[in-house]
mmCIF file of C-alpha atoms in Angstrom:
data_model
loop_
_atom_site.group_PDB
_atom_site.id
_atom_site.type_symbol
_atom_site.label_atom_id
_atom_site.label_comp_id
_atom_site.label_asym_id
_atom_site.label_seq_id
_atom_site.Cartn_x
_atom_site.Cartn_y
_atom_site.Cartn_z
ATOM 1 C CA UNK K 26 0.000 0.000 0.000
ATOM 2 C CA UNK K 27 1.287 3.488 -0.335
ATOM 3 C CA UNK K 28 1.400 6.482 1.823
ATOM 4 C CA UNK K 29 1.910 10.364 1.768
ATOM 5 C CA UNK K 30 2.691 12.230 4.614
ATOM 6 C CA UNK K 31 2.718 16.345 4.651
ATOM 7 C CA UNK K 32 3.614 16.528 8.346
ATOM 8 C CA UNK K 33 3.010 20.479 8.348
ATOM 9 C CA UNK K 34 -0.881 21.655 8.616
ATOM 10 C CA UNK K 35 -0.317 24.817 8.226
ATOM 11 C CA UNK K 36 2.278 27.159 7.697
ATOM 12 C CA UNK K 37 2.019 30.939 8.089
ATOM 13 C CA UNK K 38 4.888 33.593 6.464
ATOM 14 C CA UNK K 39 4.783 36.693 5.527
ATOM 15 C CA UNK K 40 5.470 38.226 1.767
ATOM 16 C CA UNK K 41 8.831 37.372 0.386
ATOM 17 C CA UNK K 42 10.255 35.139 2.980
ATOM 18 C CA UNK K 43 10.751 31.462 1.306
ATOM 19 C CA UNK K 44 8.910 28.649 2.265
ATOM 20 C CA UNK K 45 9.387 24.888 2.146
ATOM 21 C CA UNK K 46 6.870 21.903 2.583
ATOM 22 C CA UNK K 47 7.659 18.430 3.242
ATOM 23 C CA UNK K 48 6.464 15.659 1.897
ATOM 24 C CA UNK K 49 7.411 11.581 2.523
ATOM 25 C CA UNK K 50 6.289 8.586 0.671
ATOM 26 C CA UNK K 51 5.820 5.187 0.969
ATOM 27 C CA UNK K 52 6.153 2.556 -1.215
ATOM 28 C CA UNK K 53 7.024 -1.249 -2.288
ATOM 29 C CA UNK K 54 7.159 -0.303 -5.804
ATOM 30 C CA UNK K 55 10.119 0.418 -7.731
ATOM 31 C CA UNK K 56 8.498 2.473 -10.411
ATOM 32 C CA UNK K 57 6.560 5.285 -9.211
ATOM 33 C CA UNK K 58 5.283 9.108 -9.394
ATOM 34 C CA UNK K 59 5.324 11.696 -7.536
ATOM 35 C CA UNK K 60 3.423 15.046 -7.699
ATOM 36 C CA UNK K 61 2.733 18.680 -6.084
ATOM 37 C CA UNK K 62 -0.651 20.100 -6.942
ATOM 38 C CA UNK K 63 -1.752 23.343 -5.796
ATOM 39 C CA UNK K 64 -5.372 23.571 -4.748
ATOM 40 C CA UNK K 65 -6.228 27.740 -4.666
ATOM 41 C CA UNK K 66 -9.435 28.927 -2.965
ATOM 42 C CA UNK K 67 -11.598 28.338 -5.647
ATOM 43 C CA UNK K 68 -10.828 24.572 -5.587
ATOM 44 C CA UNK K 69 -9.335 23.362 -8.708
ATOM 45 C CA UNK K 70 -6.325 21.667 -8.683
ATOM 46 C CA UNK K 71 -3.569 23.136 -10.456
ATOM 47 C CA UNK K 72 -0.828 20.521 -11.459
ATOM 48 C CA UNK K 73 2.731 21.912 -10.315
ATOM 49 C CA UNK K 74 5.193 19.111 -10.855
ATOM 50 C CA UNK K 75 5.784 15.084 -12.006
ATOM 51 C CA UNK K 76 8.967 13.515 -10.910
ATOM 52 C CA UNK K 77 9.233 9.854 -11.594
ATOM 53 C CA UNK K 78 10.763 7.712 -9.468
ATOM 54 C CA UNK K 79 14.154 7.062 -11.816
ATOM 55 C CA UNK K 80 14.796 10.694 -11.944
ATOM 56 C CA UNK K 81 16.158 12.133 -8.689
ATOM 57 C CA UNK K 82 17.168 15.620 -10.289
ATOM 58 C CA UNK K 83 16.340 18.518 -8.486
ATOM 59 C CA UNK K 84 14.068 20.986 -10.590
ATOM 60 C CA UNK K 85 13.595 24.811 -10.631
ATOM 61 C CA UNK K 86 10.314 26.713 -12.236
ATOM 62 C CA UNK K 87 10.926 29.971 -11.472
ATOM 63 C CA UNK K 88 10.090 30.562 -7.518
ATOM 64 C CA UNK K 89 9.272 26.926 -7.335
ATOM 65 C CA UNK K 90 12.062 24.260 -6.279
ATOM 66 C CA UNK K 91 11.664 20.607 -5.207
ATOM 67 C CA UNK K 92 13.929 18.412 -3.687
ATOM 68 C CA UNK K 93 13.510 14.308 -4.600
ATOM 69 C CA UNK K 94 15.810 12.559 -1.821
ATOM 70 C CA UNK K 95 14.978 8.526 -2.737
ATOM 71 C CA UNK K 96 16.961 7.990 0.303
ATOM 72 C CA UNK K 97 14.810 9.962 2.385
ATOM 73 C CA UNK K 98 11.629 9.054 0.516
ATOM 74 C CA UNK K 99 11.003 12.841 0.377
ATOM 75 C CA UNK K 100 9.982 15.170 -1.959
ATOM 76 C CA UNK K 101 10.314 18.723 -0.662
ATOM 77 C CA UNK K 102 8.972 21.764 -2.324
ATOM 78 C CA UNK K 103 9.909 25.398 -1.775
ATOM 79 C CA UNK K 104 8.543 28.813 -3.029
ATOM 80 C CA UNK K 105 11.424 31.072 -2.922
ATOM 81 C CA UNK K 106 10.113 34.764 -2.421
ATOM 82 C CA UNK K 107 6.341 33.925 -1.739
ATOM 83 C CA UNK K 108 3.533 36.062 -3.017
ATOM 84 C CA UNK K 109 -0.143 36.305 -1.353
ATOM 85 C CA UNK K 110 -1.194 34.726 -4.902
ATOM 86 C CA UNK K 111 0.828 31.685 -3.576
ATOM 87 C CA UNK K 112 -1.622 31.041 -0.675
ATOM 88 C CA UNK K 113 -3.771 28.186 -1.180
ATOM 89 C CA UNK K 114 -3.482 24.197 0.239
ATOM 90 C CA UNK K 115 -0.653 22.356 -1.491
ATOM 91 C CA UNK K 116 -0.778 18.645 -1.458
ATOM 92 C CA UNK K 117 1.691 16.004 -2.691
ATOM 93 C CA UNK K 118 1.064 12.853 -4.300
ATOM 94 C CA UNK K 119 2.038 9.751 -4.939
ATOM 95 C CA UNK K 120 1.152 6.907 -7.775
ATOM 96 C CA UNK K 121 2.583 3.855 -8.798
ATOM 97 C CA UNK K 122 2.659 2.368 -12.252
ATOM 98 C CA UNK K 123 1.721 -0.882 -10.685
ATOM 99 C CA UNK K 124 -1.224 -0.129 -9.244
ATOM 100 C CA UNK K 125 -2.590 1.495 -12.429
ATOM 101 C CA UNK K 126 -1.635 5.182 -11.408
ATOM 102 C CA UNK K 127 -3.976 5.904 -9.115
ATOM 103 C CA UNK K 128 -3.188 8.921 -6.580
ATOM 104 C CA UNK K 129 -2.462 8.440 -3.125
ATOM 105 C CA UNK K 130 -3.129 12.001 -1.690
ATOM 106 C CA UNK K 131 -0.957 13.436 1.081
ATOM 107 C CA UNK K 132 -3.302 15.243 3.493
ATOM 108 C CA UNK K 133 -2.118 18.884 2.281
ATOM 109 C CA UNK K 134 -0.520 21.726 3.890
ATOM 110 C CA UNK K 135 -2.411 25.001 4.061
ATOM 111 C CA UNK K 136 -0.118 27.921 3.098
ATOM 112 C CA UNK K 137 -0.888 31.511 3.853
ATOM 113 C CA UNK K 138 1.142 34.322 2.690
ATOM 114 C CA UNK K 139 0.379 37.684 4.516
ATOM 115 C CA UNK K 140 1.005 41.179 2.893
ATOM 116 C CA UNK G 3 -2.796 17.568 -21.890
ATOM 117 C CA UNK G 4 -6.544 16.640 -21.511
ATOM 118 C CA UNK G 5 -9.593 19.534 -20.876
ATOM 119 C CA UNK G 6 -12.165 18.221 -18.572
ATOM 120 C CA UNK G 7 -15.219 19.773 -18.494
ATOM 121 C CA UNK G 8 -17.669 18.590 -15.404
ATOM 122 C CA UNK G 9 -20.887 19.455 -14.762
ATOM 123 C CA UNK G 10 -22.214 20.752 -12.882
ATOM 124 C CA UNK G 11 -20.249 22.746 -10.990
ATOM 125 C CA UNK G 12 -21.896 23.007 -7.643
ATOM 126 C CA UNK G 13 -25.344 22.168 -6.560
ATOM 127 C CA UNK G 14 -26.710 22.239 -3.643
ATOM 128 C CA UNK G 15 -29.238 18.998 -3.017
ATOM 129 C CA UNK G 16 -31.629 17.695 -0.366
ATOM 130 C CA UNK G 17 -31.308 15.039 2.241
ATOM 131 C CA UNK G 18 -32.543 11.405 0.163
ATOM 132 C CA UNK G 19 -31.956 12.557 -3.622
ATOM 133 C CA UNK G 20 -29.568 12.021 -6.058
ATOM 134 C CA UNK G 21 -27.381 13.472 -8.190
ATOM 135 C CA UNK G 22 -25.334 12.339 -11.045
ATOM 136 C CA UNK G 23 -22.160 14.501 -12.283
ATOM 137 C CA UNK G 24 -20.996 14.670 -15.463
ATOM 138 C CA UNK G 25 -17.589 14.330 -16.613
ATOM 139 C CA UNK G 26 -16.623 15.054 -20.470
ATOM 140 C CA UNK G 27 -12.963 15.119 -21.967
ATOM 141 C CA UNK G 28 -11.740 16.244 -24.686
ATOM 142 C CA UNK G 29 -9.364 13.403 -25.996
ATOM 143 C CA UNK G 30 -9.872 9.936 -25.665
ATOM 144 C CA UNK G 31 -7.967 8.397 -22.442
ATOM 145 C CA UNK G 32 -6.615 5.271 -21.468
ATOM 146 C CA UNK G 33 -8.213 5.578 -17.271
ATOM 147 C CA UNK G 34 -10.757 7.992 -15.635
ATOM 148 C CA UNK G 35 -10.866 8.075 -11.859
ATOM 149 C CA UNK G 36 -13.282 9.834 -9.374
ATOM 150 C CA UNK G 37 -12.069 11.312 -6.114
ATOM 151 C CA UNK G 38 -13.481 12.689 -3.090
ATOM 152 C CA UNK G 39 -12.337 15.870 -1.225
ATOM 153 C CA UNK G 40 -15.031 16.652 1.993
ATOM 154 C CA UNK G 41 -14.611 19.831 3.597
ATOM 155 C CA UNK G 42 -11.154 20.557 4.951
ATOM 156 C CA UNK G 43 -9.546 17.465 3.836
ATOM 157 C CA UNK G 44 -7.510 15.554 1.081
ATOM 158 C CA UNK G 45 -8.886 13.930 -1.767
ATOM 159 C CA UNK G 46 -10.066 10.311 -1.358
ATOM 160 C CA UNK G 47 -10.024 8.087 -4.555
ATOM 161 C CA UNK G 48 -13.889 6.552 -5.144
ATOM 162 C CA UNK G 49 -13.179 4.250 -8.176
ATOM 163 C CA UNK G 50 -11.690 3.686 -11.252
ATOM 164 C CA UNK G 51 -13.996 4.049 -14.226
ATOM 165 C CA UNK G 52 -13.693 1.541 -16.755
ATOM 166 C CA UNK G 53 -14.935 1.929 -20.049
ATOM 167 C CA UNK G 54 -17.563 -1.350 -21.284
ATOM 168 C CA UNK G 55 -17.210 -2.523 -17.637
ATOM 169 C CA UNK G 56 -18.152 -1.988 -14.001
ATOM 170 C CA UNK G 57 -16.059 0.375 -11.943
ATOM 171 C CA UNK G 58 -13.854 -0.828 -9.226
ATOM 172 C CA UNK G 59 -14.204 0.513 -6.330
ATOM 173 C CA UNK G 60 -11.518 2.189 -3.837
ATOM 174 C CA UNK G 61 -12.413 0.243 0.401
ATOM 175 C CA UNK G 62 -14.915 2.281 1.944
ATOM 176 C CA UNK G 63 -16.643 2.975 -1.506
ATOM 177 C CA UNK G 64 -19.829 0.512 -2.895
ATOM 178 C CA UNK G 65 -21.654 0.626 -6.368
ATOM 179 C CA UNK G 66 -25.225 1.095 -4.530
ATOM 180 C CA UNK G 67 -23.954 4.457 -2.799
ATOM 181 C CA UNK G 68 -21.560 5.461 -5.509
ATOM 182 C CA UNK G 69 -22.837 4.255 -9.361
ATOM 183 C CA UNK G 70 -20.418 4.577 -12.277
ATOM 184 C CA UNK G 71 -21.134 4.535 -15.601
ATOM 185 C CA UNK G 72 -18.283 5.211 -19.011
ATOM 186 C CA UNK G 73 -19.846 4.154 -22.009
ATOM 187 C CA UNK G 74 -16.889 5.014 -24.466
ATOM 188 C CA UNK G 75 -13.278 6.389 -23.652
ATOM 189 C CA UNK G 76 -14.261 10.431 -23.456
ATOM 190 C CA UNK G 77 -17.479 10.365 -20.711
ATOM 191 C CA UNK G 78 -17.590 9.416 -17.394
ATOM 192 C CA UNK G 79 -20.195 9.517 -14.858
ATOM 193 C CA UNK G 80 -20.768 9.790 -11.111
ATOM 194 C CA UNK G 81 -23.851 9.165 -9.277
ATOM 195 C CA UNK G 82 -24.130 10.371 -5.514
ATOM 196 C CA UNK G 83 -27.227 8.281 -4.521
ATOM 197 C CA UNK G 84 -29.776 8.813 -1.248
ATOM 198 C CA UNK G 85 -27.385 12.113 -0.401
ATOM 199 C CA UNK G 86 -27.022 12.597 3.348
ATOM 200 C CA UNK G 87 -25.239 15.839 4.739
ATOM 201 C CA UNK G 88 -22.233 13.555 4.696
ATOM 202 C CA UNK G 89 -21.461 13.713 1.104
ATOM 203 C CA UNK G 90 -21.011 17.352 1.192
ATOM 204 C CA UNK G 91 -17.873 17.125 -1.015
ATOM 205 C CA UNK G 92 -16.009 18.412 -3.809
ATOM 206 C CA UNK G 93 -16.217 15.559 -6.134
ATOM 207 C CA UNK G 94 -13.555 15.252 -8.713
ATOM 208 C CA UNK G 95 -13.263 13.449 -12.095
ATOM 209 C CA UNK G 96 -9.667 12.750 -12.902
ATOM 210 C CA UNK G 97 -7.632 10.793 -16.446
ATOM 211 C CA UNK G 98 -4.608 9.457 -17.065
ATOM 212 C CA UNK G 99 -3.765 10.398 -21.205
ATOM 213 C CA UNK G 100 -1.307 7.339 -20.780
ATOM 214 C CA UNK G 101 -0.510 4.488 -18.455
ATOM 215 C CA UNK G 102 2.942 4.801 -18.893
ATOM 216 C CA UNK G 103 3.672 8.293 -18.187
ATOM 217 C CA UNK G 104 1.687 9.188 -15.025
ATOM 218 C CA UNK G 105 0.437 12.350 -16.079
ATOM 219 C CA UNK G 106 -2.958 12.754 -14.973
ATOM 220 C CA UNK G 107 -5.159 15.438 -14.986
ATOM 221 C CA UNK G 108 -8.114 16.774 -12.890
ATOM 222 C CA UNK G 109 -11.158 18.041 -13.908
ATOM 223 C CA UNK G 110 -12.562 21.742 -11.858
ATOM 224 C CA UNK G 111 -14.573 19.472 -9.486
ATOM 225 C CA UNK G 112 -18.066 19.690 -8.464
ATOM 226 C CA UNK G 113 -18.859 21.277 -5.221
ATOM 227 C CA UNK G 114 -21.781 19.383 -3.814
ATOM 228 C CA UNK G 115 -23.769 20.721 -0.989
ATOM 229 C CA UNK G 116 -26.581 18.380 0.750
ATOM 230 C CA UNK G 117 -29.020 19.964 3.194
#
């Protein structure tokens, strides 16, 4: 069975200071996705990032960074210089090819940028 | 990519009826998924719809409570059935373009509120 754990609830900062949310997987499988989504106020879900499970480079978009650590299972993402248009629930996820990519939601961490 | 149109949107329902949601995309895809967000929480995968067959269902979930119908590879639908204030939910209709790549995509969701 798999797992995603976004120990943080909640985190608070204020305009411009960077923040960083953690995410840990679990997993038998050898081949396997992983994935930030953003979830704004109005509910969609914006897709952020796929890292597969044979690819541990780290990746920069612009104010976005994540960090894949196999060794860790972790898959860290920081927003370098947030904005209040970056406040919204961010949740990491997790599928594996094996089980026919379904998505095994990590129970999101609320972000709030303040002015 | 994949455009996913669902309707409707939101609704609000009352206590005992039922409501199905729609869920059109634009491309054929290989899987179609429905998940679950209640208020305040992750999302929760329902099923996996399967096109010419019955869905198969996440633990938790049942056909009576949660029917499933995809007739052909674009259309998908979800049926909420004898609503209780319980499935006050975001309910969200997601695809997979390939089984090999793990992209999947998410439709806006459909905010469902029972009274």
């Amino acid at each position: 069975a798999q797992k995603v754990t976004q120990a943080q609830t909640e985190i608070s900062v204020v305009e411009k200071e960077d923040v960083t949310l953690d995410c840990v997987y679990e997993t038998r499988d050898t081949t396997y996705y992983l994935f930030w989504y953003k979830q704004p106020p109005s509910g969609e879900l914006v897709f952020l990032i796929r890292r597969n499970s044979f690819d541990e480079q780290n990746e920069i978009s612009g104010r976005y960074s994540w960090n894949f650590q196999k060794s860790t299972s972790s898959f860290n993402f920081t927003i370098t210089a947030s904005q209040v248009v970056d406040s919204a629930v961010y949740f990491c996820a997790l599928s594996v090819q094996a089980a026919g990519n379904k998505l095994t939601f990590g129970g999101g961490t609320r972000v709030l940028v303040k002015p | 990519s994949a455009v996913i149109s669902q309707k409707p949107s939101r609704d609000i329902c009352q206590r005992g009826t039922s409501l199905t949601i729609q869920c059109q995309v634009d491309s054929q895809v290989t899987m179609m998924f429905w998940y679950r967000q209640q208020p305040g929480q992750s999302l929760t995968l329902i099923a996996t719809a399967n096109q010419g067959s019955e869905a198969t269902y996440e633990s938790g979930f049942v056909i009576d409570k949660f029917p499933i119908s995809r007739p052909n590879l674009t259309f998908s639908t979800l049926t909420v059935s004898n609503m209780s204030p319980e499935d006050s939910s975001i309910y969200l209709c997601s695809v997979a373009v390939s089984a090999n790549t793990g992209e999947l995509f998410f439709g806006e969701g459909s905010r469902l509120t029972v009274l």
